[in-house]
Amino acid sequence: QVQLVESGGGLVQPGGSLRLSCAASGSIFSINTMEWYRQAPGKQREWVARITSGGNTDYADSVKGRFTISRDNVKNTEYLQMNSLKPEDTAVYYCKAYIRPLGSRYFIDFWGQGTQVTVSS
């Protein structure tokens, strides 16, 4: 079974840094675009960043200049490096990837389980 497993969340002080990882596993033929989303309590889920298979990146205005998305195609893993963290960055962070399973002709979107990031002094 194809799945995404997230890690790296935790408690950090304002101005600090954190690095999230999202590893895809299972019977995978290829992975296309990978993304990060976040959701704070009582708020809508917000798109954060995207990286294409060719390495092109896009960011939400709220994180631009502070967050960096990257990927390792050998490890089938995407990362989110978060610097200069603010209290408003506090949320559950979810990874998303468009994956073509072995034996499939189509890409399917998969989601990670979510990891809590809390920015507080």
mmCIF file of N, CA and C in Angstrom:
data_model
loop_
_atom_site.group_PDB
_atom_site.id
_atom_site.type_symbol
_atom_site.label_atom_id
_atom_site.label_comp_id
_atom_site.label_asym_id
_atom_site.label_seq_id
_atom_site.Cartn_x
_atom_site.Cartn_y
_atom_site.Cartn_z
ATOM 1 N N GLN A 1 0.836 -1.186 0.000
ATOM 2 C CA GLN A 1 0.000 0.000 0.000
ATOM 3 C C GLN A 1 0.882 1.251 0.000
ATOM 4 N N VAL A 2 0.487 2.249 -0.779
ATOM 5 C CA VAL A 2 1.207 3.513 -0.828
ATOM 6 C C VAL A 2 0.783 4.367 0.351
ATOM 7 N N GLN A 3 1.752 4.978 1.023
ATOM 8 C CA GLN A 3 1.437 5.875 2.115
ATOM 9 C C GLN A 3 2.518 6.937 2.254
ATOM 10 N N LEU A 4 2.153 8.057 2.905
ATOM 11 C CA LEU A 4 3.074 9.134 3.226
ATOM 12 C C LEU A 4 3.184 9.236 4.739
ATOM 13 N N VAL A 5 4.405 9.229 5.249
ATOM 14 C CA VAL A 5 4.645 9.305 6.682
ATOM 15 C C VAL A 5 5.428 10.569 6.990
ATOM 16 N N GLU A 6 4.863 11.428 7.847
ATOM 17 C CA GLU A 6 5.481 12.695 8.206
ATOM 18 C C GLU A 6 6.243 12.593 9.515
ATOM 19 N N SER A 7 7.251 13.444 9.656
ATOM 20 C CA SER A 7 8.010 13.540 10.888
ATOM 21 C C SER A 7 8.649 14.920 10.983
ATOM 22 N N GLY A 8 9.112 15.282 12.176
ATOM 23 C CA GLY A 8 9.849 16.518 12.364
ATOM 24 C C GLY A 8 9.114 17.627 13.082
ATOM 25 N N GLY A 9 7.835 17.452 13.371
ATOM 26 C CA GLY A 9 7.085 18.471 14.079
ATOM 27 C C GLY A 9 7.503 18.570 15.534
ATOM 28 N N GLY A 10 7.057 19.643 16.195
ATOM 29 C CA GLY A 10 7.391 19.830 17.594
ATOM 30 C C GLY A 10 7.164 21.246 18.054
ATOM 31 N N LEU A 11 7.692 21.558 19.241
ATOM 32 C CA LEU A 11 7.583 22.876 19.856
ATOM 33 C C LEU A 11 8.863 23.661 19.611
ATOM 34 N N VAL A 12 8.716 24.908 19.158
ATOM 35 C CA VAL A 12 9.868 25.748 18.875
ATOM 36 C C VAL A 12 9.543 27.189 19.276
ATOM 37 N N GLN A 13 10.558 27.946 19.679
ATOM 38 C CA GLN A 13 10.372 29.340 20.062
ATOM 39 C C GLN A 13 10.278 30.240 18.831
ATOM 40 N N PRO A 14 9.598 31.392 18.951
ATOM 41 C CA PRO A 14 9.574 32.340 17.834
ATOM 42 C C PRO A 14 10.983 32.677 17.374
ATOM 43 N N GLY A 15 11.154 32.727 16.050
ATOM 44 C CA GLY A 15 12.465 32.963 15.472
ATOM 45 C C GLY A 15 13.272 31.706 15.235
ATOM 46 N N GLY A 16 12.795 30.587 15.741
ATOM 47 C CA GLY A 16 13.495 29.330 15.590
ATOM 48 C C GLY A 16 13.235 28.665 14.258
ATOM 49 N N SER A 17 13.801 27.464 14.103
ATOM 50 C CA SER A 17 13.698 26.717 12.855
ATOM 51 C C SER A 17 13.253 25.287 13.110
ATOM 52 N N LEU A 18 12.646 24.701 12.097
ATOM 53 C CA LEU A 18 12.190 23.326 12.156
ATOM 54 C C LEU A 18 12.218 22.763 10.741
ATOM 55 N N ARG A 19 12.494 21.471 10.618
ATOM 56 C CA ARG A 19 12.531 20.807 9.320
ATOM 57 C C ARG A 19 11.581 19.617 9.328
ATOM 58 N N LEU A 20 10.574 19.655 8.464
ATOM 59 C CA LEU A 20 9.611 18.574 8.338
ATOM 60 C C LEU A 20 10.004 17.646 7.200
ATOM 61 N N SER A 21 9.731 16.358 7.376
ATOM 62 C CA SER A 21 9.989 15.357 6.349
ATOM 63 C C SER A 21 8.709 14.606 6.038
ATOM 64 N N CYS A 22 8.592 14.152 4.801
ATOM 65 C CA CYS A 22 7.440 13.374 4.364
ATOM 66 C C CYS A 22 7.940 12.303 3.409
ATOM 67 N N ALA A 23 7.929 11.062 3.853
ATOM 68 C CA ALA A 23 8.482 9.955 3.081
ATOM 69 C C ALA A 23 7.371 9.094 2.486
ATOM 70 N N ALA A 24 7.429 8.890 1.184
ATOM 71 C CA ALA A 24 6.488 8.008 0.502
ATOM 72 C C ALA A 24 7.044 6.592 0.461
ATOM 73 N N SER A 25 6.185 5.615 0.681
ATOM 74 C CA SER A 25 6.603 4.222 0.645
ATOM 75 C C SER A 25 5.514 3.375 -0.001
ATOM 76 N N GLY A 26 5.877 2.150 -0.366
ATOM 77 C CA GLY A 26 4.945 1.243 -1.002
ATOM 78 C C GLY A 26 5.326 0.965 -2.441
ATOM 79 N N SER A 27 4.381 0.443 -3.199
ATOM 80 C CA SER A 27 4.610 0.083 -4.600
ATOM 81 C C SER A 27 4.386 1.301 -5.479
ATOM 82 N N ILE A 28 5.455 2.061 -5.694
ATOM 83 C CA ILE A 28 5.399 3.340 -6.387
ATOM 84 C C ILE A 28 6.132 3.266 -7.717
ATOM 85 N N PHE A 29 5.471 3.732 -8.767
ATOM 86 C CA PHE A 29 6.117 3.854 -10.065
ATOM 87 C C PHE A 29 6.818 5.201 -10.198
ATOM 88 N N SER A 30 6.115 6.277 -9.854
ATOM 89 C CA SER A 30 6.701 7.604 -9.923
ATOM 90 C C SER A 30 5.892 8.577 -9.069
ATOM 91 N N ILE A 31 6.518 9.710 -8.753
ATOM 92 C CA ILE A 31 5.881 10.766 -7.981
ATOM 93 C C ILE A 31 5.978 12.072 -8.748
ATOM 94 N N ASN A 32 4.857 12.738 -8.913
ATOM 95 C CA ASN A 32 4.826 14.016 -9.603
ATOM 96 C C ASN A 32 4.956 15.146 -8.573
ATOM 97 N N THR A 33 4.068 16.107 -8.612
ATOM 98 C CA THR A 33 4.143 17.267 -7.729
ATOM 99 C C THR A 33 3.958 16.884 -6.263
ATOM 100 N N MET A 34 4.723 17.534 -5.388
ATOM 101 C CA MET A 34 4.603 17.344 -3.950
ATOM 102 C C MET A 34 4.309 18.701 -3.310
ATOM 103 N N GLU A 35 3.494 18.700 -2.261
ATOM 104 C CA GLU A 35 3.036 19.939 -1.644
ATOM 105 C C GLU A 35 3.001 19.828 -0.129
ATOM 106 N N TRP A 36 2.904 20.991 0.526
ATOM 107 C CA TRP A 36 2.654 21.095 1.958
ATOM 108 C C TRP A 36 1.440 21.985 2.192
ATOM 109 N N TYR A 37 0.591 21.582 3.134
ATOM 110 C CA TYR A 37 -0.543 22.351 3.607
ATOM 111 C C TYR A 37 -0.459 22.463 5.125
ATOM 112 N N ARG A 38 -1.234 23.386 5.698
ATOM 113 C CA ARG A 38 -1.326 23.474 7.144
ATOM 114 C C ARG A 38 -2.731 23.888 7.544
ATOM 115 N N GLN A 39 -3.119 23.521 8.762
ATOM 116 C CA GLN A 39 -4.437 23.853 9.267
ATOM 117 C C GLN A 39 -4.357 24.168 10.759
ATOM 118 N N ALA A 40 -4.736 25.397 11.120
ATOM 119 C CA ALA A 40 -4.809 25.817 12.506
ATOM 120 C C ALA A 40 -6.212 25.521 13.037
ATOM 121 N N PRO A 41 -6.368 25.360 14.360
ATOM 122 C CA PRO A 41 -7.690 25.081 14.933
ATOM 123 C C PRO A 41 -8.714 26.144 14.543
ATOM 124 N N GLY A 42 -9.865 25.694 14.055
ATOM 125 C CA GLY A 42 -10.928 26.600 13.669
ATOM 126 C C GLY A 42 -10.708 27.320 12.356
ATOM 127 N N LYS A 43 -9.634 26.997 11.643
ATOM 128 C CA LYS A 43 -9.315 27.661 10.382
ATOM 129 C C LYS A 43 -9.404 26.685 9.215
ATOM 130 N N GLN A 44 -9.524 27.243 8.016
ATOM 131 C CA GLN A 44 -9.515 26.440 6.803
ATOM 132 C C GLN A 44 -8.100 25.928 6.536
ATOM 133 N N ARG A 45 -8.019 24.794 5.869
ATOM 134 C CA ARG A 45 -6.724 24.288 5.472
ATOM 135 C C ARG A 45 -6.093 25.229 4.439
ATOM 136 N N GLU A 46 -4.826 25.548 4.648
ATOM 137 C CA GLU A 46 -4.117 26.530 3.840
ATOM 138 C C GLU A 46 -2.982 25.876 3.062
ATOM 139 N N TRP A 47 -2.898 26.159 1.787
ATOM 140 C CA TRP A 47 -1.780 25.711 0.979
ATOM 141 C C TRP A 47 -0.526 26.501 1.352
ATOM 142 N N VAL A 48 0.600 25.813 1.477
ATOM 143 C CA VAL A 48 1.838 26.427 1.938
ATOM 144 C C VAL A 48 2.896 26.484 0.846
ATOM 145 N N ALA A 49 3.173 25.348 0.198
ATOM 146 C CA ALA A 49 4.260 25.297 -0.773
ATOM 147 C C ALA A 49 4.074 24.130 -1.730
ATOM 148 N N ARG A 50 4.720 24.227 -2.878
ATOM 149 C CA ARG A 50 4.630 23.192 -3.901
ATOM 150 C C ARG A 50 5.971 23.066 -4.610
ATOM 151 N N ILE A 51 6.335 21.844 -4.976
ATOM 152 C CA ILE A 51 7.506 21.605 -5.801
ATOM 153 C C ILE A 51 7.138 20.591 -6.872
ATOM 154 N N THR A 52 7.436 20.910 -8.131
ATOM 155 C CA THR A 52 7.117 20.035 -9.243
ATOM 156 C C THR A 52 8.197 18.981 -9.423
ATOM 157 N N SER A 53 7.936 18.035 -10.303
ATOM 158 C CA SER A 53 8.921 16.995 -10.582
ATOM 159 C C SER A 53 10.190 17.575 -11.192
ATOM 160 N N GLY A 54 10.068 18.731 -11.856
ATOM 161 C CA GLY A 54 11.215 19.402 -12.436
ATOM 162 C C GLY A 54 11.947 20.324 -11.482
ATOM 163 N N GLY A 55 11.445 20.463 -10.245
ATOM 164 C CA GLY A 55 12.111 21.274 -9.242
ATOM 165 C C GLY A 55 11.620 22.707 -9.126
ATOM 166 N N ASN A 56 10.596 23.087 -9.879
ATOM 167 C CA ASN A 56 10.032 24.427 -9.743
ATOM 168 C C ASN A 56 9.243 24.536 -8.445
ATOM 169 N N THR A 57 9.367 25.672 -7.761
ATOM 170 C CA THR A 57 8.727 25.855 -6.461
ATOM 171 C C THR A 57 7.811 27.066 -6.450
ATOM 172 N N ASP A 58 6.790 27.007 -5.592
ATOM 173 C CA ASP A 58 5.879 28.110 -5.338
ATOM 174 C C ASP A 58 5.543 28.124 -3.856
ATOM 175 N N TYR A 59 5.292 29.333 -3.312
ATOM 176 C CA TYR A 59 5.026 29.487 -1.890
ATOM 177 C C TYR A 59 3.852 30.421 -1.653
ATOM 178 N N ALA A 60 3.136 30.184 -0.560
ATOM 179 C CA ALA A 60 2.143 31.136 -0.106
ATOM 180 C C ALA A 60 2.841 32.407 0.356
ATOM 181 N N ASP A 61 2.181 33.549 0.181
ATOM 182 C CA ASP A 61 2.777 34.819 0.577
ATOM 183 C C ASP A 61 3.154 34.851 2.058
ATOM 184 N N SER A 62 2.392 34.147 2.882
ATOM 185 C CA SER A 62 2.609 34.178 4.319
ATOM 186 C C SER A 62 3.915 33.511 4.752
ATOM 187 N N VAL A 63 4.486 32.660 3.893
ATOM 188 C CA VAL A 63 5.713 31.948 4.248
ATOM 189 C C VAL A 63 6.872 32.256 3.317
ATOM 190 N N LYS A 64 6.633 33.012 2.272
ATOM 191 C CA LYS A 64 7.659 33.309 1.276
ATOM 192 C C LYS A 64 8.858 33.999 1.924
ATOM 193 N N GLY A 65 10.044 33.514 1.608
ATOM 194 C CA GLY A 65 11.270 34.058 2.174
ATOM 195 C C GLY A 65 11.696 33.399 3.464
ATOM 196 N N ARG A 66 10.810 32.621 4.090
ATOM 197 C CA ARG A 66 11.117 31.951 5.347
ATOM 198 C C ARG A 66 11.142 30.431 5.215
ATOM 199 N N PHE A 67 10.276 29.867 4.361
ATOM 200 C CA PHE A 67 10.169 28.420 4.190
ATOM 201 C C PHE A 67 10.798 28.006 2.864
ATOM 202 N N THR A 68 11.343 26.800 2.828
ATOM 203 C CA THR A 68 11.903 26.239 1.607
ATOM 204 C C THR A 68 11.443 24.798 1.446
ATOM 205 N N ILE A 69 10.829 24.494 0.313
ATOM 206 C CA ILE A 69 10.417 23.126 0.011
ATOM 207 C C ILE A 69 11.477 22.480 -0.877
ATOM 208 N N SER A 70 11.744 21.206 -0.651
ATOM 209 C CA SER A 70 12.711 20.469 -1.447
ATOM 210 C C SER A 70 12.279 19.010 -1.530
ATOM 211 N N ARG A 71 12.980 18.239 -2.365
ATOM 212 C CA ARG A 71 12.643 16.825 -2.502
ATOM 213 C C ARG A 71 13.886 16.017 -2.833
ATOM 214 N N ASP A 72 13.863 14.763 -2.424
ATOM 215 C CA ASP A 72 14.908 13.797 -2.728
ATOM 216 C C ASP A 72 14.231 12.664 -3.481
ATOM 217 N N ASN A 73 14.444 12.594 -4.779
ATOM 218 C CA ASN A 73 13.748 11.622 -5.612
ATOM 219 C C ASN A 73 14.273 10.198 -5.438
ATOM 220 N N VAL A 74 15.466 10.052 -4.865
ATOM 221 C CA VAL A 74 15.987 8.722 -4.577
ATOM 222 C C VAL A 74 15.294 8.148 -3.345
ATOM 223 N N LYS A 75 15.092 8.995 -2.336
ATOM 224 C CA LYS A 75 14.439 8.582 -1.099
ATOM 225 C C LYS A 75 12.923 8.726 -1.144
ATOM 226 N N ASN A 76 12.383 9.281 -2.236
ATOM 227 C CA ASN A 76 10.938 9.531 -2.347
ATOM 228 C C ASN A 76 10.426 10.358 -1.160
ATOM 229 N N THR A 77 11.159 11.399 -0.844
ATOM 230 C CA THR A 77 10.873 12.208 0.327
ATOM 231 C C THR A 77 10.823 13.693 -0.023
ATOM 232 N N GLU A 78 9.868 14.412 0.554
ATOM 233 C CA GLU A 78 9.819 15.862 0.452
ATOM 234 C C GLU A 78 10.097 16.469 1.820
ATOM 235 N N TYR A 79 10.632 17.688 1.816
ATOM 236 C CA TYR A 79 11.013 18.372 3.032
ATOM 237 C C TYR A 79 10.437 19.781 3.047
ATOM 238 N N LEU A 80 10.252 20.310 4.243
ATOM 239 C CA LEU A 80 9.890 21.708 4.422
ATOM 240 C C LEU A 80 10.793 22.295 5.495
ATOM 241 N N GLN A 81 11.747 23.119 5.077
ATOM 242 C CA GLN A 81 12.617 23.826 5.999
ATOM 243 C C GLN A 81 11.941 25.124 6.404
ATOM 244 N N MET A 82 11.673 25.296 7.698
ATOM 245 C CA MET A 82 10.954 26.452 8.207
ATOM 246 C C MET A 82 11.890 27.268 9.094
ATOM 247 N N ASN A 83 12.165 28.498 8.674
ATOM 248 C CA ASN A 83 13.022 29.406 9.420
ATOM 249 C C ASN A 83 12.234 30.631 9.866
ATOM 250 N N SER A 84 12.791 31.367 10.825
ATOM 251 C CA SER A 84 12.160 32.582 11.347
ATOM 252 C C SER A 84 10.698 32.349 11.693
ATOM 253 N N LEU A 85 10.440 31.283 12.423
ATOM 254 C CA LEU A 85 9.066 30.880 12.726
ATOM 255 C C LEU A 85 8.356 31.904 13.604
ATOM 256 N N LYS A 86 7.070 32.073 13.334
ATOM 257 C CA LYS A 86 6.205 32.996 14.053
ATOM 258 C C LYS A 86 5.081 32.228 14.731
ATOM 259 N N PRO A 87 4.479 32.792 15.792
ATOM 260 C CA PRO A 87 3.353 32.111 16.441
ATOM 261 C C PRO A 87 2.218 31.777 15.473
ATOM 262 N N GLU A 88 1.994 32.608 14.470
ATOM 263 C CA GLU A 88 0.936 32.344 13.506
ATOM 264 C C GLU A 88 1.236 31.173 12.577
ATOM 265 N N ASP A 89 2.455 30.629 12.647
ATOM 266 C CA ASP A 89 2.782 29.416 11.899
ATOM 267 C C ASP A 89 2.289 28.157 12.610
ATOM 268 N N THR A 90 1.813 28.299 13.832
ATOM 269 C CA THR A 90 1.322 27.159 14.601
ATOM 270 C C THR A 90 0.147 26.503 13.885
ATOM 271 N N ALA A 91 0.271 25.207 13.613
ATOM 272 C CA ALA A 91 -0.757 24.473 12.878
ATOM 273 C C ALA A 91 -0.352 23.007 12.778
ATOM 274 N N VAL A 92 -1.285 22.192 12.313
ATOM 275 C CA VAL A 92 -0.958 20.838 11.890
ATOM 276 C C VAL A 92 -0.551 20.910 10.430
ATOM 277 N N TYR A 93 0.620 20.393 10.114
ATOM 278 C CA TYR A 93 1.144 20.443 8.762
ATOM 279 C C TYR A 93 0.945 19.096 8.077
ATOM 280 N N TYR A 94 0.428 19.135 6.861
ATOM 281 C CA TYR A 94 0.146 17.935 6.077
ATOM 282 C C TYR A 94 0.927 17.963 4.771
ATOM 283 N N CYS A 95 1.536 16.850 4.418
ATOM 284 C CA CYS A 95 2.159 16.735 3.112
ATOM 285 C C CYS A 95 1.183 16.078 2.143
ATOM 286 N N LYS A 96 1.379 16.363 0.873
ATOM 287 C CA LYS A 96 0.544 15.808 -0.193
ATOM 288 C C LYS A 96 1.431 15.492 -1.390
ATOM 289 N N ALA A 97 1.167 14.364 -2.036
ATOM 290 C CA ALA A 97 1.943 13.986 -3.208
ATOM 291 C C ALA A 97 1.049 13.313 -4.228
ATOM 292 N N TYR A 98 1.306 13.605 -5.494
ATOM 293 C CA TYR A 98 0.610 12.947 -6.594
ATOM 294 C C TYR A 98 1.468 11.769 -7.041
ATOM 295 N N ILE A 99 0.981 10.566 -6.774
ATOM 296 C CA ILE A 99 1.762 9.347 -6.932
ATOM 297 C C ILE A 99 1.108 8.405 -7.938
ATOM 298 N N ARG A 100 1.925 7.840 -8.826
ATOM 299 C CA ARG A 100 1.476 6.790 -9.736
ATOM 300 C C ARG A 100 1.906 5.452 -9.158
ATOM 301 N N PRO A 101 0.961 4.665 -8.636
ATOM 302 C CA PRO A 101 1.315 3.347 -8.098
ATOM 303 C C PRO A 101 1.749 2.393 -9.204
ATOM 304 N N LEU A 102 2.519 1.385 -8.847
ATOM 305 C CA LEU A 102 2.876 0.341 -9.803
ATOM 306 C C LEU A 102 1.614 -0.307 -10.356
ATOM 307 N N GLY A 103 1.567 -0.492 -11.665
ATOM 308 C CA GLY A 103 0.415 -1.104 -12.302
ATOM 309 C C GLY A 103 -0.690 -0.141 -12.663
ATOM 310 N N SER A 104 -0.556 1.108 -12.274
ATOM 311 C CA SER A 104 -1.558 2.122 -12.561
ATOM 312 C C SER A 104 -1.104 3.027 -13.703
ATOM 313 N N ARG A 105 -2.062 3.496 -14.477
ATOM 314 C CA ARG A 105 -1.778 4.445 -15.550
ATOM 315 C C ARG A 105 -2.029 5.875 -15.103
ATOM 316 N N TYR A 106 -2.504 6.068 -13.876
ATOM 317 C CA TYR A 106 -2.920 7.369 -13.399
ATOM 318 C C TYR A 106 -2.217 7.753 -12.109
ATOM 319 N N PHE A 107 -2.076 9.062 -11.896
ATOM 320 C CA PHE A 107 -1.569 9.589 -10.639
ATOM 321 C C PHE A 107 -2.730 9.775 -9.674
ATOM 322 N N ILE A 108 -2.484 9.498 -8.403
ATOM 323 C CA ILE A 108 -3.468 9.618 -7.343
ATOM 324 C C ILE A 108 -2.888 10.504 -6.244
ATOM 325 N N ASP A 109 -3.718 11.385 -5.674
ATOM 326 C CA ASP A 109 -3.224 12.232 -4.594
ATOM 327 C C ASP A 109 -3.285 11.496 -3.262
ATOM 328 N N PHE A 110 -2.162 11.532 -2.534
ATOM 329 C CA PHE A 110 -2.050 10.933 -1.212
ATOM 330 C C PHE A 110 -1.701 12.011 -0.203
ATOM 331 N N TRP A 111 -2.164 11.819 1.037
ATOM 332 C CA TRP A 111 -1.920 12.760 2.136
ATOM 333 C C TRP A 111 -1.189 12.081 3.279
ATOM 334 N N GLY A 112 -0.318 12.838 3.932
ATOM 335 C CA GLY A 112 0.313 12.372 5.152
ATOM 336 C C GLY A 112 -0.644 12.476 6.323
ATOM 337 N N GLN A 113 -0.229 11.933 7.471
ATOM 338 C CA GLN A 113 -1.110 11.884 8.644
ATOM 339 C C GLN A 113 -1.178 13.198 9.398
ATOM 340 N N GLY A 114 -0.283 14.125 9.108
ATOM 341 C CA GLY A 114 -0.230 15.397 9.792
ATOM 342 C C GLY A 114 0.765 15.381 10.937
ATOM 343 N N THR A 115 1.451 16.507 11.141
ATOM 344 C CA THR A 115 2.376 16.649 12.254
ATOM 345 C C THR A 115 2.206 18.036 12.863
ATOM 346 N N GLN A 116 2.168 18.106 14.190
ATOM 347 C CA GLN A 116 1.902 19.356 14.905
ATOM 348 C C GLN A 116 3.152 20.211 14.991
ATOM 349 N N VAL A 117 3.019 21.478 14.612
ATOM 350 C CA VAL A 117 4.070 22.474 14.786
ATOM 351 C C VAL A 117 3.523 23.568 15.688
ATOM 352 N N THR A 118 4.180 23.793 16.817
ATOM 353 C CA THR A 118 3.757 24.813 17.765
ATOM 354 C C THR A 118 4.885 25.810 17.968
ATOM 355 N N VAL A 119 4.609 27.087 17.700
ATOM 356 C CA VAL A 119 5.590 28.156 17.854
ATOM 357 C C VAL A 119 5.144 29.020 19.026
ATOM 358 N N SER A 120 5.870 28.946 20.128
ATOM 359 C CA SER A 120 5.476 29.642 21.346
ATOM 360 C C SER A 120 6.683 29.859 22.247
ATOM 361 N N SER A 121 6.675 30.978 22.974
ATOM 362 C CA SER A 121 7.717 31.264 23.943
ATOM 363 C C SER A 121 7.316 30.823 25.345
#
